[in-house]
Short mmCIF file of C-alpha atoms in Angstrom, two decimals:
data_model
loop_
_atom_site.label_atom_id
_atom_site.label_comp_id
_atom_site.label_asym_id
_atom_site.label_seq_id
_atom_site.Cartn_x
_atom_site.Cartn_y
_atom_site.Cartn_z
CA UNK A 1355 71.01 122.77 114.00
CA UNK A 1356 68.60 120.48 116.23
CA UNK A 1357 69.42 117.44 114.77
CA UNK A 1358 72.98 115.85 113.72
CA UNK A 1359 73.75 115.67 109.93
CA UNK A 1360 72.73 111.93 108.71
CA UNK A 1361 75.29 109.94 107.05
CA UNK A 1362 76.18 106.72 104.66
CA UNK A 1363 79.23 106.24 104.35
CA UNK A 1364 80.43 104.93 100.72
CA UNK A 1365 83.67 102.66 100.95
CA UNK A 1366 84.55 102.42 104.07
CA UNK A 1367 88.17 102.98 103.24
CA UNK A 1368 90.65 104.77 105.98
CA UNK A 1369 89.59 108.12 104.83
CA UNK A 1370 86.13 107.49 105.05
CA UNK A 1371 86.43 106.11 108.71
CA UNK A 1372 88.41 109.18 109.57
CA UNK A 1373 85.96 111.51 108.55
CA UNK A 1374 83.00 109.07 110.29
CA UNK A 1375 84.72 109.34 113.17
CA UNK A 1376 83.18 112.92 114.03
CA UNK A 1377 80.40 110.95 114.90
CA UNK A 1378 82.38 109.73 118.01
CA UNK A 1379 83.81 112.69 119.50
CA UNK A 1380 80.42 114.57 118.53
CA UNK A 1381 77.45 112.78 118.13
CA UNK A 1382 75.43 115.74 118.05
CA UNK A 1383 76.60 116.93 114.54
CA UNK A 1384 76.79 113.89 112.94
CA UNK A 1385 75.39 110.47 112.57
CA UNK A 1386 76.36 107.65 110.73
CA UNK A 1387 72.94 105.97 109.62
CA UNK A 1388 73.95 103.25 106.67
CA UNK A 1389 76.92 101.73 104.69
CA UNK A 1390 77.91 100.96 101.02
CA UNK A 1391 81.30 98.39 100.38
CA UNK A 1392 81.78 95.70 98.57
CA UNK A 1393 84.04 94.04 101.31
CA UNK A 1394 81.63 91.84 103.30
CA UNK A 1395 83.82 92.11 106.45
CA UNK A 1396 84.34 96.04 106.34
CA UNK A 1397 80.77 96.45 105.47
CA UNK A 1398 79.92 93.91 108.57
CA UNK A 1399 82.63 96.02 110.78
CA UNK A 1400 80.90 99.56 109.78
CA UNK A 1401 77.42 98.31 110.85
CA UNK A 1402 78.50 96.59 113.84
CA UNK A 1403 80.06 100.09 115.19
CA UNK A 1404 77.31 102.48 114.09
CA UNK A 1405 74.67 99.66 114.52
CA UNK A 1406 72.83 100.08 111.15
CA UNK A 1407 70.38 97.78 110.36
CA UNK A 1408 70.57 95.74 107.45
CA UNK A 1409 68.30 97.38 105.09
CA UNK A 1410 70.60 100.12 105.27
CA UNK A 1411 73.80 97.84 104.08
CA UNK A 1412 74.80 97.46 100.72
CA UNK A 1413 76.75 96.37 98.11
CA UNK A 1414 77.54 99.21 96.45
CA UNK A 1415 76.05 102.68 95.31
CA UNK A 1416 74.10 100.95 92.68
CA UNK A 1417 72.31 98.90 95.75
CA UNK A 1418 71.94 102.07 97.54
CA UNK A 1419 70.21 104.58 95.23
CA UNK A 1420 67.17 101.91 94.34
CA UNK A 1421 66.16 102.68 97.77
CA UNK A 1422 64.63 105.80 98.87
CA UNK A 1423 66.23 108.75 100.30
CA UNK A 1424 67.47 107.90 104.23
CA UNK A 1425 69.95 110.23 105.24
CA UNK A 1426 71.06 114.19 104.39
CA UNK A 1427 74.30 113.16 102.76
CA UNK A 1428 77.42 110.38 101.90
CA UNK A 1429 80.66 110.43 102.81
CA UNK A 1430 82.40 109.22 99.40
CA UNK A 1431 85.81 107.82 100.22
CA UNK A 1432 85.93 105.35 97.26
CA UNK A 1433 88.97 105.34 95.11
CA UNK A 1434 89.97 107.97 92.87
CA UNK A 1435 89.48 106.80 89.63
CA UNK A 1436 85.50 106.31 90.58
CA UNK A 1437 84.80 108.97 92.72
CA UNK A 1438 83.15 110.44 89.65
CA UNK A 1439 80.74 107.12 88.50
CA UNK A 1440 79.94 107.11 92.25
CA UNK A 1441 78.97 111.08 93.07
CA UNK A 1442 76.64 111.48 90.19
CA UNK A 1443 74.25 108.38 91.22
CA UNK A 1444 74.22 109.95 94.91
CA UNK A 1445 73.54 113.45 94.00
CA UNK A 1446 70.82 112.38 91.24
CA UNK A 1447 69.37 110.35 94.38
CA UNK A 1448 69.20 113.74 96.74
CA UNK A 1449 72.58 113.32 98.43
CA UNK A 1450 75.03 116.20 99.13
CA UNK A 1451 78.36 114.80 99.22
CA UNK A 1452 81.48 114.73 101.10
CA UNK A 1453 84.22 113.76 98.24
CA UNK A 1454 87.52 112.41 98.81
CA UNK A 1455 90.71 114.34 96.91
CA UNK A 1456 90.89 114.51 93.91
CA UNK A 1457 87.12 114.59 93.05
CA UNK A 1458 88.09 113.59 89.54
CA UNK A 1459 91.01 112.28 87.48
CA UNK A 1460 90.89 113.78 84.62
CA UNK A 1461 89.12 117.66 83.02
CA UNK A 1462 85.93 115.60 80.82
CA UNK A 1463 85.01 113.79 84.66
CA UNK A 1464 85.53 117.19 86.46
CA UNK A 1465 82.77 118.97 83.82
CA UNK A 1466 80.32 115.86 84.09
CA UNK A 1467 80.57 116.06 88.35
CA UNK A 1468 80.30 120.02 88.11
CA UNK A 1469 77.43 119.92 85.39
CA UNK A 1470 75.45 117.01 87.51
CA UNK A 1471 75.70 119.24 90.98
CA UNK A 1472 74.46 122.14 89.27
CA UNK A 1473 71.35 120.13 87.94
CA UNK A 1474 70.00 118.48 90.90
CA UNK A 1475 71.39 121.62 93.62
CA UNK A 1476 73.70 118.95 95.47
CA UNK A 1477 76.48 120.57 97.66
CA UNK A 1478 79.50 118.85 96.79
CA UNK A 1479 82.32 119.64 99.81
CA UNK A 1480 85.93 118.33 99.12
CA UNK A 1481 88.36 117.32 100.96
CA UNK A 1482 91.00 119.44 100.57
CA UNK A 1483 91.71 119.56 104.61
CA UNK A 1484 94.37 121.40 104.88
CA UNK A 1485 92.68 124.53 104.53
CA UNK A 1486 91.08 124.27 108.09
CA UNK A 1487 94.26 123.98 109.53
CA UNK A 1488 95.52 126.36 111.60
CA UNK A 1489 99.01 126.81 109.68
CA UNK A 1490 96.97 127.92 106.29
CA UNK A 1491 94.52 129.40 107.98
CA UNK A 1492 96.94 132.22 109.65
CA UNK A 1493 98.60 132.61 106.07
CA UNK A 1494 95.65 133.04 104.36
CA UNK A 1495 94.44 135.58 107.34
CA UNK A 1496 98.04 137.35 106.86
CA UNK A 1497 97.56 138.00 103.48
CA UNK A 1498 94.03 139.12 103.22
CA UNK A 1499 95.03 141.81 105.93
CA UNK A 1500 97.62 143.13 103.28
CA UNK A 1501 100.65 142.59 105.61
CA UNK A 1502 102.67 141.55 103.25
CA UNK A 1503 101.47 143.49 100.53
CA UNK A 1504 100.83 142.11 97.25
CA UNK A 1505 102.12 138.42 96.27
CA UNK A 1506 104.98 138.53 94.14
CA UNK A 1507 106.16 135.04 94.13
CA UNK A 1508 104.89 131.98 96.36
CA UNK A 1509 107.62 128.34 96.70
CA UNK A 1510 105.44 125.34 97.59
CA UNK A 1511 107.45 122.11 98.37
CA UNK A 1512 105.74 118.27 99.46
CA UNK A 1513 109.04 115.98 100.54
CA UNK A 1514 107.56 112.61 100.87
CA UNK A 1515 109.18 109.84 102.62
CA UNK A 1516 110.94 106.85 101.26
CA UNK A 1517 108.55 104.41 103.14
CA UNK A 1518 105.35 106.77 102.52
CA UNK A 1519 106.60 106.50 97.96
CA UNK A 1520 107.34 102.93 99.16
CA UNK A 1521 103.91 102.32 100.59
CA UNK A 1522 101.38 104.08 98.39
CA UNK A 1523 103.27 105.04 94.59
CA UNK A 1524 106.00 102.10 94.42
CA UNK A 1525 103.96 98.84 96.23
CA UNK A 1526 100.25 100.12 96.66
CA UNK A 1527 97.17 101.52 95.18
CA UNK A 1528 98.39 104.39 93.32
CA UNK A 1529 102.42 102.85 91.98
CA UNK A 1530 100.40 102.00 88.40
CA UNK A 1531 98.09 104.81 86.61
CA UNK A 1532 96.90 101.90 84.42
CA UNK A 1533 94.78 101.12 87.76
CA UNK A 1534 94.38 104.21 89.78
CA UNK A 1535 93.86 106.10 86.78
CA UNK A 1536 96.00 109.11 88.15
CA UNK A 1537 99.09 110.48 88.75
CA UNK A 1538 101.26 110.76 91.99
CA UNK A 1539 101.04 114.46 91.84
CA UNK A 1540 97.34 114.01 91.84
CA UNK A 1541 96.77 111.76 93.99
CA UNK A 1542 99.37 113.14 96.61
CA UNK A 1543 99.67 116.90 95.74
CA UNK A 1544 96.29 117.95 94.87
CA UNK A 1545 96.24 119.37 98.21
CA UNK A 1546 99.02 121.49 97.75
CA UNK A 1547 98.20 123.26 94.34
CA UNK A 1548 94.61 123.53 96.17
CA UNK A 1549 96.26 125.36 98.81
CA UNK A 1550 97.98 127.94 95.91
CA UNK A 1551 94.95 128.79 94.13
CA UNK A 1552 92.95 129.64 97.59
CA UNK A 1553 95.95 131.85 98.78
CA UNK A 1554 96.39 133.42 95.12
CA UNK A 1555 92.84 134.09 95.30
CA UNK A 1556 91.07 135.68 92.40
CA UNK A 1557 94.14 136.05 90.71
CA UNK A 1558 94.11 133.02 88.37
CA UNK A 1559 96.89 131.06 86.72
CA UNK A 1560 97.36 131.68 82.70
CA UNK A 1561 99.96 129.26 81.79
CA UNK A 1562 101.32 126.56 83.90
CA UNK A 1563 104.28 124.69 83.11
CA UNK A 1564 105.49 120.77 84.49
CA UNK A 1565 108.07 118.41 84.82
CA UNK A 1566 108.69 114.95 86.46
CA UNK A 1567 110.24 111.68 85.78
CA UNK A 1568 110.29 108.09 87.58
CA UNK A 1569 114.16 107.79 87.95
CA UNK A 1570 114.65 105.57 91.59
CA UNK A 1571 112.40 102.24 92.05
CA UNK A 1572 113.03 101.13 88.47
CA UNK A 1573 114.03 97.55 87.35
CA UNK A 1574 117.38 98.79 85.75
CA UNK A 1575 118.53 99.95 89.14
CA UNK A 1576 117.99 96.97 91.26
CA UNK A 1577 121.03 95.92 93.42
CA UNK A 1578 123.18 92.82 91.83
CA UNK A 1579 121.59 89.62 93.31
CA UNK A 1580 118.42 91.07 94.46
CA UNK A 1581 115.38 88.72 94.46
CA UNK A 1582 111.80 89.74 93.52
CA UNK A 1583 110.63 89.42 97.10
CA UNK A 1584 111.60 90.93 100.16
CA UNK A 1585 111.08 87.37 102.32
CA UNK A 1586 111.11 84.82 99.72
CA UNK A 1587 113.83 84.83 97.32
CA UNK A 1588 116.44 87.57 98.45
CA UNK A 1589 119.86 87.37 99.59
CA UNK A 1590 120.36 91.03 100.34
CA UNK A 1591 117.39 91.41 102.30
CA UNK A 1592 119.02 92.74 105.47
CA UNK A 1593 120.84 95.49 103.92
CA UNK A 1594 118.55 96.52 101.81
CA UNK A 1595 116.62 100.08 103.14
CA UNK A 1596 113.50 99.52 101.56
CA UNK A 1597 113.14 96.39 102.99
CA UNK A 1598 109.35 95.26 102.95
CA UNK A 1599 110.33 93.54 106.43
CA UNK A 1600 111.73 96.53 107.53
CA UNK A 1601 109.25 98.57 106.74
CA UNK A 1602 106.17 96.75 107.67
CA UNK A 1603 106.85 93.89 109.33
CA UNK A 1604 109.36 95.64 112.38
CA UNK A 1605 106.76 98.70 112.40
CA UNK A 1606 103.12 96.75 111.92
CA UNK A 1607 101.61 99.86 113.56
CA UNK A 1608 103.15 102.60 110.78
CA UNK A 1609 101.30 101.46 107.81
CA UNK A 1610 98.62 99.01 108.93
CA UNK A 1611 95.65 100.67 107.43
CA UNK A 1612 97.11 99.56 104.19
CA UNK A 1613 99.53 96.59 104.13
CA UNK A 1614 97.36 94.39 107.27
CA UNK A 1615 94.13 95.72 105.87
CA UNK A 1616 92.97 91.90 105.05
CA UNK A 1617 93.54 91.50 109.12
CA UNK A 1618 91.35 94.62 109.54
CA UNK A 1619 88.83 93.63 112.68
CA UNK A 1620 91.34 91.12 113.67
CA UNK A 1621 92.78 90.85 116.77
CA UNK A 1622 96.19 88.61 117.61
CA UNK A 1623 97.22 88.08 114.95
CA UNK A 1624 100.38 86.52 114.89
CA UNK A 1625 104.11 87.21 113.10
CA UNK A 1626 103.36 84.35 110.92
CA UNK A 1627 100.69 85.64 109.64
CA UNK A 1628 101.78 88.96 108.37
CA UNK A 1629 105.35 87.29 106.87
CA UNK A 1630 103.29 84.82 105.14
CA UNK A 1631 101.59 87.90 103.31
CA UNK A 1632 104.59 89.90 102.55
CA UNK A 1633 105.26 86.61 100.54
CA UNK A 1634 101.98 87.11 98.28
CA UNK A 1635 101.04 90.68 98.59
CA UNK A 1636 102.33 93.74 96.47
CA UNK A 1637 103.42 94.91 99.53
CA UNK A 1638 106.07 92.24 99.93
CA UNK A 1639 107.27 93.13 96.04
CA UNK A 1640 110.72 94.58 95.94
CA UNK A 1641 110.98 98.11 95.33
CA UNK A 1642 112.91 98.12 91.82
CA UNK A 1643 110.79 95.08 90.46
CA UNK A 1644 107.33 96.44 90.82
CA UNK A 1645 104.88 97.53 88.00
CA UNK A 1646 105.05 100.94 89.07
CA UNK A 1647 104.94 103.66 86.65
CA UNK A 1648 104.19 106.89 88.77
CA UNK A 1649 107.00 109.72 89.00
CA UNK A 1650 108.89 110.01 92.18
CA UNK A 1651 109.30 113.95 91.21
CA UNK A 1652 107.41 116.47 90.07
CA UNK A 1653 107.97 120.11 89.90
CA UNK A 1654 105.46 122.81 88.82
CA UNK A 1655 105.38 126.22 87.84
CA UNK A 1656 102.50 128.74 87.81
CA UNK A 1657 102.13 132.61 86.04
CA UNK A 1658 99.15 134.20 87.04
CA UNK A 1659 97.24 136.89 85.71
CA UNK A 1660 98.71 139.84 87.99
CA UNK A 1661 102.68 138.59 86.43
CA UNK A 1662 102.79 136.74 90.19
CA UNK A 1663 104.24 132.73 89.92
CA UNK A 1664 104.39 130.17 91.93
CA UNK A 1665 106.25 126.86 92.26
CA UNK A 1666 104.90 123.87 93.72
CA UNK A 1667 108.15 120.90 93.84
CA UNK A 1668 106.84 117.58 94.93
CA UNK A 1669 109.61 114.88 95.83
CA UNK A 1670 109.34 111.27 96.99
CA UNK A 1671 112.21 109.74 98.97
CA UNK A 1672 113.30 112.02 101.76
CA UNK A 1673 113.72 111.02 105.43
CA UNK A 1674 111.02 112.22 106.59
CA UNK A 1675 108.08 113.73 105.10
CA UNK A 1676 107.61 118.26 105.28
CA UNK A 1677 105.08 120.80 103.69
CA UNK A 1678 107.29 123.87 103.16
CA UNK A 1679 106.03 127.24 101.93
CA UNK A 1680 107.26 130.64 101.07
CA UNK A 1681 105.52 133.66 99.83
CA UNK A 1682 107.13 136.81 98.85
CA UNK A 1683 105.34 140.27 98.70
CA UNK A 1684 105.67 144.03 97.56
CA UNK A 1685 106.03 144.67 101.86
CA UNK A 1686 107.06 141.35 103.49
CA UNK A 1687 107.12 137.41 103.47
CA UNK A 1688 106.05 134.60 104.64
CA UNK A 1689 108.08 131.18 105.70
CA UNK A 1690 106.85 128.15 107.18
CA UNK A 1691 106.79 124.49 107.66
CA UNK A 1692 103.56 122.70 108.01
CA UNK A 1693 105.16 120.06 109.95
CA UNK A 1694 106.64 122.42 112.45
CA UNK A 1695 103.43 124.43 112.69
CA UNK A 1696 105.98 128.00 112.56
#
């Protein structure tokens, strides 16, 4: 390559930024050349830091296509439920894509993306990350050598915290399918069953079974006296462990991308400030009185065409969150954590 690959970025979300940000440690292989967001001030912040000129802002991807070709491909980090009505304007306009997980929420949207690349010869790449990491890289090394002979079974486990299920599938954008239009174990575990299918290989799956079930953050199991607010109307506040003010307010840093994001480009600002939106926001709802619907648990189980299974458990609560794995063959295994990197 001589030149960088050329870049809009398409909702300029925290993934989206993330992925820019190659751009800044390597300017040489990729550059961010125009923007399309609704939000005025995110829009405003992305062309302020890549200094894009305005005919190269917009709206939306509707804005963006009536304009001719400018760049080599987007970076679509828009939210799951239109990553689909998004792609297929982009790619009918000449871009390749970069696609957020999932790249569709249901099977008739996966065909329509699928059919639409094939007919106008876009590369779509997803974002399943994890397998350039250097964890599931080694495994899937280890197995293609034949180490550990042929796959027998493989255990796949995603424990995610209490204030990551508190943050993004009991208070935030995907707690309600009704508006995300997926499930948790979409939204959160796509990654993982990804991560089965490209160790399993070309041995495919023939019947897959699952189970899960919202039992915790549910209005029937609300503590006696508990408000519907964290810092407006409850008495039990400061015993409470899934405390909005506990969890945002006395660690801003942990989840500002999503709770502060209305402060996003702001500097300052003050205590006030973010109390007085735990008092409005969803973020400030308590934990049993939301309208979430999501599960908190899911568990999963795979038979693939060799007789080999696999299991894929995905939990929301624990301490801390842990990618665990375990892969038994005809001549060895294989146990790790993600976390750990072992």
């Amino acid at each position: 390559m001589t030149e960088p690959v050329s870049a809009i970025i398409v909702g300029a979300g925290h993934r989206s930024m993330i992925y820019a940000g190659l751009s800044d440690i390597e300017p040489d292989k990729l550059k961010i050349v125009g923007i399309a967001e609704p939000d005025e001030s995110r829009r405003n912040m992305v062309a302020k830091k890549y200094n894009i000129p305005p005919e190269h802002c917009f709206k939306d991807v509707d804005e963006l296509v009536k304009v001719p070709k400018f760049a080599d491909a987007a970076i679509n980090g828009t939210m799951d439920q239109i990553h689909v009505e998004t792609s297929i304007p982009l790619m009918n306009a000449g871009y390749d894509l970069l696609l957020e997980k999932p790249f569709a929420v249901n099977e008739e949207e996966t065909r329509e993306l699928v059919e639409c690349a094939r007919k106008t010869n876009r590369k779509i790449m997803v974002c399943f990350v994890l397998r350039y990491t250097d964890f599931y890289r080694e495994i899937k090394k280890v197995i293609a050598s034949g180490e550990i002979g042929d796959i027998i079974n493989i255990q796949m486990a995603e424990n995610v915290s209490y204030h990551h299920m508190l943050t993004s599938y009991v208070r935030g954008k995907w707690s309600n399918s009704n508006r995300c239009h997926t499930s948790m174990l979409l939204a959160k575990s796509s990654h993982d069953i990804d991560i089965m299918m490209w160790l399993m290989d070309k041995d495919k799956p023939v019947k897959v079974s699952s189970f899960g079930s919202l039992m915790q953050f549910r209005k029937e199991n609300a503590p006696e006296n508990s408000g519907t607010r964290c810092v407006v109307d409850c008495p039990i506040e400061e015993s409470c462990p899934y405390s909005a003010k506990k969890v945002y307010y006395d660690h801003p840093d942990h989840w500002s991308c999503y709770v502060w994001d209305k402060f996003d480009g702001r500097e300052n600002v003050s205590d006030e400030e973010r109390l007085e939106l735990l008092k409005t926001s969803p973020y400030g709802v308590c934990a049993y009185k939301s309208d979430n619907n999501v599960v908190d648990h899911q568990s999963i189980c795979i038979q693939f065409e060799s007789g080999a299974t696999g299991t894929h458990n995905m939990t929301g609560g624990s301490s801390y969150s842990v990618r665990t794995i375990h892969i038994i063959g005809t001549k060895g295994e294989i146990n790790g954590s993600f976390e750990s990197g072992k």
